[in-house]
Amino acid sequence: MNFSVAFSNGTNSFNKGFYLTAFRNLENKNYLILALAIIYIITLLGNLVLLAVVLMNSSLQNPKYLAVCNLAIVDISMNSVIIPQMVPVFAFNQNYVSFGACFSQMFFMHFFGDMESFSLALLAYDRLIAICWPLRYSTINTNLRMLLIIAGIWSLVILLEIFPVIFAARLPYCSSREVQSCCCEHGPVYKLACTDISYNRQLATAKTLTALLGPLTFIIFTYVIVVVAVTRIASISQRWKAFHTCLTHLLLVLLYYMPVILAYILGNLRLVQNVDLFTAILTVSVTLPPMLNPIIYSLKTDELRVKLLGKPKVAQQIIKNGANG
């Protein structure tokens, strides 16, 4: 997706690019680049192994693992958009980004970032059906229905992201081209425009609230229903099984939303005075969940753990016992 010509506003601003200026005064920034490189490698390995295990085992090709695979694809894409371009920028000081490349990265970075929250909401939906309607799970939540929901989510997020980016690309950038960030984020870029940006700010706020609070509200709502349903289960062992089923997903939700909340608090209360340090913390916090998601799922999910250990007889028994879990 190239924004250089299609959305220019006639000012020829698209002939000039931007300069990413984060980490200018950050000490030992090479260690940050090394850490991000390690995060990226583990992200690729973990999520690719997870995808391979699901694809090679027909017993795992069900709605639950379609949602898990969707999250794995989003995780790989998220870190692939952010980390690789940072290496030449900050390791070799090649910080110039063309107009089209900047807005293309902006779109995909925010798209996959928002897909993370919607993907977590999708997993919450799957757990809701599995716990509240276990006997009807296979009829309510079919593979086709899950694929249609995933396709709908991707389409919705594209619509959410395309308009803020298009309107930002059409702004006149006739003064500073220095983006105070490590990548072409929406906020730091459109604030450089030499015109009224109040509409862009309102649009960005509305989009952010929709993409973050919308899925989070849905997740909280589903777990309220789940808690009510679990409290009605007489057997303590069945209650624990239901709780254990949700534990992995809750860890992923906390892993995604806690850094976002922390960054918001640190940014608004100005608890971190060093802008470069704050950007470094924010970058690591955004790229860590895609790395940790497959590790947590593999360790906390019986089916995946046993498949990875290669014990087919035990795996069959666990999958049979936990098909609706």
Coordinates of N, CA and C in Angstrom, one line a residue, residues 112-258:
F112 N -1.8 -4.0 12.5 CA -1.5 -5.2 13.2 C -1.5 -5.0 14.7
G113 N -1.2 -3.7 15.1 CA -1.3 -3.4 16.6 C -2.7 -3.5 17.0
D114 N -3.6 -3.0 16.2 CA -5.1 -3.1 16.6 C -5.6 -4.5 16.4
M115 N -5.0 -5.3 15.4 CA -5.4 -6.6 15.2 C -5.1 -7.5 16.5
E116 N -4.1 -7.1 17.2 CA -3.7 -7.8 18.4 C -4.9 -7.8 19.4
S117 N -5.5 -6.7 19.6 CA -6.6 -6.6 20.6 C -7.8 -7.3 20.1
F118 N -8.1 -7.1 18.8 CA -9.3 -7.8 18.2 C -9.1 -9.4 18.2
S119 N -7.9 -9.8 18.1 CA -7.6 -11.2 18.1 C -7.7 -11.8 19.5
L120 N -7.4 -11.0 20.5 CA -7.6 -11.4 21.9 C -9.1 -11.5 22.2
A121 N -9.9 -10.6 21.6 CA -11.3 -10.6 21.8 C -11.9 -11.9 21.1
L122 N -11.3 -12.3 20.0 CA -11.8 -13.5 19.3 C -11.6 -14.7 20.2
L123 N -10.4 -14.8 20.8 CA -10.1 -15.9 21.7 C -11.1 -15.9 22.9
A124 N -11.5 -14.7 23.4 CA -12.4 -14.6 24.5 C -13.8 -15.2 24.1
Y125 N -14.2 -14.8 22.8 CA -15.4 -15.4 22.3 C -15.4 -16.9 22.3
D126 N -14.3 -17.5 21.8 CA -14.2 -18.9 21.7 C -14.3 -19.5 23.1
R127 N -13.6 -18.9 24.1 CA -13.7 -19.5 25.5 C -15.1 -19.4 26.1
L128 N -15.8 -18.3 25.7 CA -17.2 -18.1 26.2 C -18.1 -19.2 25.7
I129 N -18.0 -19.5 24.4 CA -18.8 -20.6 23.9 C -18.4 -21.9 24.5
A130 N -17.1 -22.2 24.6 CA -16.6 -23.5 25.1 C -17.1 -23.7 26.6
I131 N -17.2 -22.7 27.4 CA -17.5 -22.9 28.8 C -19.0 -22.8 29.1
C132 N -19.7 -21.9 28.4 CA -21.1 -21.6 28.7 C -22.0 -22.6 27.9
W133 N -21.6 -23.0 26.7 CA -22.4 -24.0 25.9 C -21.5 -25.1 25.4
P134 N -20.9 -25.9 26.3 CA -19.9 -26.9 25.9 C -20.5 -28.0 25.0
L135 N -21.8 -28.4 25.2 CA -22.4 -29.4 24.4 C -22.8 -28.9 23.0
R136 N -22.9 -27.6 22.9 CA -23.3 -27.1 21.5 C -22.1 -26.4 20.9
Y137 N -20.9 -26.5 21.5 CA -19.7 -25.8 20.9 C -19.5 -26.2 19.5
S138 N -19.5 -27.5 19.1 CA -19.2 -27.9 17.8 C -20.2 -27.4 16.7
T139 N -21.4 -27.1 17.2 CA -22.4 -26.6 16.2 C -22.4 -25.1 16.1
I140 N -22.2 -24.5 17.3 CA -22.1 -23.0 17.3 C -20.9 -22.5 16.7
N141 N -19.8 -23.0 17.0 CA -18.4 -22.5 16.6 C -17.8 -23.4 15.6
T142 N -18.2 -23.4 14.4 CA -17.6 -24.3 13.4 C -16.4 -23.6 12.8
N143 N -15.6 -24.4 12.1 CA -14.4 -23.8 11.4 C -14.8 -22.7 10.4
L144 N -15.8 -23.0 9.6 CA -16.3 -22.0 8.7 C -16.7 -20.7 9.3
R145 N -17.5 -20.8 10.4 CA -17.9 -19.6 11.1 C -16.8 -18.8 11.7
M146 N -15.8 -19.6 12.2 CA -14.6 -18.9 12.8 C -13.8 -18.2 11.7
L147 N -13.7 -18.8 10.5 CA -13.0 -18.1 9.4 C -13.7 -16.9 8.9
L148 N -15.0 -17.0 8.9 CA -15.8 -15.8 8.5 C -15.7 -14.7 9.5
I149 N -15.6 -15.0 10.8 CA -15.4 -14.0 11.9 C -14.1 -13.4 11.7
I150 N -13.0 -14.2 11.5 CA -11.7 -13.7 11.3 C -11.6 -12.7 10.1
A151 N -12.2 -13.1 9.0 CA -12.3 -12.3 7.8 C -13.0 -11.0 8.1
G152 N -14.1 -11.0 8.9 CA -14.8 -9.8 9.2 C -13.9 -8.9 10.1
I153 N -13.2 -9.5 11.0 CA -12.3 -8.6 11.9 C -11.2 -7.9 11.1
W154 N -10.6 -8.7 10.2 CA -9.6 -8.1 9.3 C -10.1 -6.9 8.5
S155 N -11.3 -7.1 7.9 CA -12.0 -6.1 7.1 C -12.3 -4.9 8.0
L156 N -12.8 -5.1 9.2 CA -13.2 -4.0 10.1 C -11.9 -3.2 10.5
V157 N -10.8 -3.8 10.8 CA -9.6 -3.1 11.2 C -9.0 -2.3 10.0
I158 N -9.1 -2.9 8.8 CA -8.7 -2.1 7.6 C -9.4 -0.8 7.5
L159 N -10.8 -0.9 7.7 CA -11.6 0.3 7.6 C -11.2 1.3 8.7
L160 N -10.9 0.8 9.9 CA -10.6 1.6 11.0 C -9.3 2.4 10.8
E161 N -8.3 1.7 10.1 CA -7.0 2.3 9.9 C -6.8 3.1 8.7
I162 N -7.5 2.8 7.6 CA -7.3 3.4 6.3 C -7.6 4.9 6.3
F163 N -8.6 5.3 7.0 CA -9.0 6.8 6.9 C -8.0 7.7 7.7
P164 N -7.6 7.3 9.0 CA -6.7 8.2 9.6 C -5.4 8.3 8.8
V165 N -4.9 7.2 8.2 CA -3.7 7.3 7.5 C -3.8 8.1 6.2
I166 N -4.9 7.9 5.5 CA -5.2 8.7 4.3 C -5.2 10.2 4.6
F167 N -6.0 10.6 5.6 CA -6.1 12.0 5.9 C -4.7 12.6 6.4
A168 N -3.9 11.8 7.1 CA -2.6 12.2 7.5 C -1.7 12.4 6.3
A169 N -1.8 11.5 5.3 CA -1.0 11.6 4.1 C -1.3 12.8 3.2
R170 N -2.6 13.3 3.3 CA -3.0 14.4 2.5 C -2.7 15.8 3.2
L171 N -2.1 15.7 4.4 CA -1.7 17.0 5.0 C -0.5 17.6 4.4
P172 N -0.4 18.9 4.4 CA 0.8 19.6 3.9 C 1.9 19.5 4.9
Y173 N 3.1 19.0 4.5 CA 4.3 19.0 5.5 C 5.3 19.9 4.9
C174 N 5.2 21.2 5.3 CA 6.1 22.2 4.6 C 7.1 22.7 5.6
S175 N 7.2 22.1 6.8 CA 8.3 22.7 7.7 C 9.2 21.5 8.2
S176 N 9.1 21.1 9.4 CA 10.0 20.1 9.9 C 9.6 18.7 9.4
R177 N 10.6 17.9 9.1 CA 10.4 16.5 8.7 C 11.0 15.5 9.7
E178 N 11.3 16.0 10.9 CA 11.9 15.1 11.9 C 10.8 14.5 12.8
V179 N 10.7 13.2 12.7 CA 9.7 12.5 13.4 C 10.3 12.0 14.7
Q180 N 9.7 12.5 15.8 CA 10.3 12.2 17.2 C 9.8 10.8 17.6
S181 N 10.2 9.8 16.8 CA 9.8 8.4 17.1 C 10.8 7.5 16.4
C182 N 10.7 6.2 16.8 CA 11.6 5.2 16.2 C 11.0 4.6 14.9
C183 N 9.8 5.0 14.6 CA 9.1 4.5 13.4 C 8.0 5.5 13.0
C184 N 7.4 5.3 11.9 CA 6.4 6.3 11.4 C 5.0 6.1 12.1
E185 N 5.0 6.5 13.4 CA 3.7 6.4 14.1 C 2.8 7.6 13.6
H186 N 1.5 7.3 13.8 CA 0.5 8.3 13.3 C 0.6 9.6 14.0
G187 N 0.6 9.6 15.3 CA 0.7 10.9 16.1 C 1.9 11.7 15.8
P188 N 3.1 11.2 16.0 CA 4.3 12.0 15.7 C 4.4 12.6 14.3
V189 N 3.8 11.9 13.3 CA 3.9 12.3 12.0 C 2.9 13.4 11.7
Y190 N 1.6 13.2 11.9 CA 0.6 14.2 11.5 C 0.8 15.5 12.3
K191 N 1.4 15.5 13.5 CA 1.7 16.7 14.2 C 2.7 17.6 13.6
L192 N 3.4 17.1 12.5 CA 4.4 17.9 11.8 C 3.7 18.8 10.7
A193 N 2.5 18.5 10.5 CA 1.8 19.3 9.4 C 1.6 20.7 9.7
C194 N 1.7 21.6 8.6 CA 1.6 23.0 8.8 C 0.2 23.5 8.5
T195 N -0.7 22.9 9.1 CA -2.1 23.3 9.0 C -2.9 22.8 10.2
D196 N -4.2 23.1 10.2 CA -5.0 22.7 11.3 C -5.1 21.2 11.4
I197 N -4.8 20.5 12.5 CA -4.8 19.1 12.6 C -5.8 18.6 13.6
S198 N -6.8 19.5 14.0 CA -7.7 19.1 15.1 C -8.6 17.9 14.6
Y199 N -9.0 17.9 13.4 CA -9.8 16.8 12.9 C -9.0 15.5 12.9
N200 N -7.7 15.5 12.5 CA -6.9 14.3 12.6 C -6.7 13.8 14.0
R201 N -6.6 14.8 15.0 CA -6.5 14.4 16.4 C -7.7 13.7 16.9
Q202 N -8.9 14.3 16.5 CA -10.2 13.7 16.9 C -10.4 12.3 16.3
L203 N -10.0 12.2 15.0 CA -10.1 10.9 14.3 C -9.2 9.9 15.0
A204 N -8.0 10.2 15.3 CA -7.1 9.3 15.9 C -7.6 8.9 17.3
T205 N -8.1 9.8 18.1 CA -8.7 9.5 19.4 C -9.8 8.5 19.3
A206 N -10.7 8.8 18.4 CA -11.9 7.9 18.2 C -11.5 6.5 17.7
K207 N -10.5 6.4 16.8 CA -10.0 5.1 16.4 C -9.3 4.4 17.5
T208 N -8.5 5.0 18.3 CA -7.8 4.4 19.4 C -8.8 3.8 20.4
L209 N -9.8 4.6 20.8 CA -10.8 4.2 21.7 C -11.5 3.0 21.2
T210 N -11.9 3.0 19.9 CA -12.6 1.9 19.3 C -11.8 0.6 19.3
A211 N -10.5 0.8 18.9 CA -9.6 -0.4 18.7 C -9.1 -1.0 20.0
L212 N -9.0 -0.2 21.0 CA -8.5 -0.7 22.3 C -9.6 -1.0 23.3
L213 N -10.4 0.0 23.5 CA -11.5 -0.2 24.5 C -12.6 -1.1 24.1
G214 N -12.9 -1.1 22.7 CA -13.9 -1.9 22.2 C -13.7 -3.4 22.5
P215 N -12.5 -4.0 22.1 CA -12.2 -5.4 22.4 C -12.1 -5.6 23.9
L216 N -11.5 -4.7 24.6 CA -11.3 -4.9 26.0 C -12.6 -4.9 26.7
T217 N -13.6 -4.1 26.4 CA -14.9 -4.1 26.9 C -15.6 -5.5 26.7
F218 N -15.4 -6.0 25.4 CA -16.0 -7.3 25.1 C -15.4 -8.4 25.9
I219 N -14.1 -8.3 26.1 CA -13.4 -9.4 26.9 C -13.9 -9.4 28.3
I220 N -14.0 -8.2 28.9 CA -14.5 -8.1 30.3 C -15.9 -8.6 30.4
F221 N -16.7 -8.3 29.4 CA -18.1 -8.7 29.3 C -18.2 -10.3 29.3
T222 N -17.4 -10.9 28.4 CA -17.4 -12.3 28.3 C -17.0 -13.0 29.6
Y223 N -16.0 -12.4 30.2 CA -15.5 -13.1 31.5 C -16.5 -12.9 32.6
V224 N -17.3 -11.8 32.6 CA -18.3 -11.7 33.6 C -19.3 -12.9 33.4
I225 N -19.7 -13.1 32.2 CA -20.6 -14.2 31.9 C -20.0 -15.6 32.3
V226 N -18.7 -15.7 32.0 CA -18.0 -17.0 32.3 C -18.0 -17.2 33.8
V227 N -17.6 -16.1 34.5 CA -17.6 -16.3 36.0 C -18.9 -16.7 36.6
V228 N -20.0 -16.1 36.1 CA -21.3 -16.4 36.5 C -21.6 -17.9 36.2
A229 N -21.2 -18.3 35.0 CA -21.5 -19.7 34.6 C -20.7 -20.7 35.5
V230 N -19.4 -20.3 35.8 CA -18.6 -21.2 36.5 C -19.0 -21.4 38.0
T231 N -19.5 -20.3 38.5 CA -20.0 -20.4 39.9 C -21.2 -21.3 40.1
R232 N -21.9 -21.6 39.0 CA -23.1 -22.4 39.0 C -22.7 -23.9 38.9
I233 N -21.4 -24.2 38.6 CA -20.9 -25.5 38.5 C -20.7 -26.1 39.9
A234 N -21.3 -27.2 40.2 CA -21.2 -27.8 41.6 C -19.9 -28.4 41.9
S235 N -19.3 -29.1 40.9 CA -18.0 -29.8 41.1 C -16.8 -28.8 41.2
I236 N -16.0 -28.9 42.2 CA -14.9 -28.0 42.4 C -13.8 -28.3 41.3
S237 N -13.7 -29.6 40.9 CA -12.8 -30.0 39.9 C -13.2 -29.4 38.5
Q238 N -14.5 -29.4 38.2 CA -14.9 -28.8 37.0 C -14.8 -27.3 37.0
R239 N -14.9 -26.6 38.2 CA -14.6 -25.2 38.3 C -13.2 -24.9 37.9
W240 N -12.3 -25.7 38.5 CA -10.9 -25.5 38.3 C -10.5 -25.7 36.8
K241 N -11.1 -26.7 36.2 CA -10.9 -27.0 34.8 C -11.3 -25.8 33.9
A242 N -12.5 -25.2 34.3 CA -13.0 -24.1 33.5 C -12.0 -22.9 33.7
F243 N -11.6 -22.7 35.0 CA -10.6 -21.6 35.2 C -9.3 -21.8 34.5
H244 N -8.8 -23.0 34.5 CA -7.5 -23.3 33.8 C -7.7 -23.1 32.3
T245 N -8.8 -23.3 31.8 CA -9.1 -23.1 30.3 C -8.9 -21.6 30.0
C246 N -9.3 -20.7 30.9 CA -9.3 -19.3 30.7 C -8.0 -18.7 31.1
L247 N -7.1 -19.4 31.8 CA -5.9 -18.8 32.4 C -5.0 -18.3 31.3
T248 N -4.8 -19.1 30.3 CA -3.8 -18.8 29.2 C -4.3 -17.5 28.5
H249 N -5.6 -17.4 28.2 CA -6.1 -16.2 27.5 C -5.9 -15.0 28.4
L250 N -6.2 -15.1 29.7 CA -6.1 -14.0 30.6 C -4.6 -13.5 30.7
L251 N -3.7 -14.4 30.6 CA -2.3 -14.0 30.6 C -1.9 -13.2 29.4
L252 N -2.5 -13.6 28.2 CA -2.2 -12.9 27.0 C -2.9 -11.5 27.0
V253 N -4.1 -11.4 27.6 CA -4.7 -10.1 27.7 C -3.9 -9.2 28.6
L254 N -3.5 -9.7 29.7 CA -2.7 -8.8 30.6 C -1.4 -8.4 30.0
L255 N -0.8 -9.4 29.2 CA 0.5 -9.1 28.6 C 0.4 -8.0 27.5
Y256 N -0.8 -7.9 26.9 CA -1.0 -6.9 25.8 C -1.4 -5.6 26.4
Y257 N -2.4 -5.6 27.4 CA -2.9 -4.3 27.8 C -2.1 -3.6 28.9
M258 N -1.4 -4.4 29.7 CA -0.6 -3.8 30.8 C 0.4 -2.8 30.3

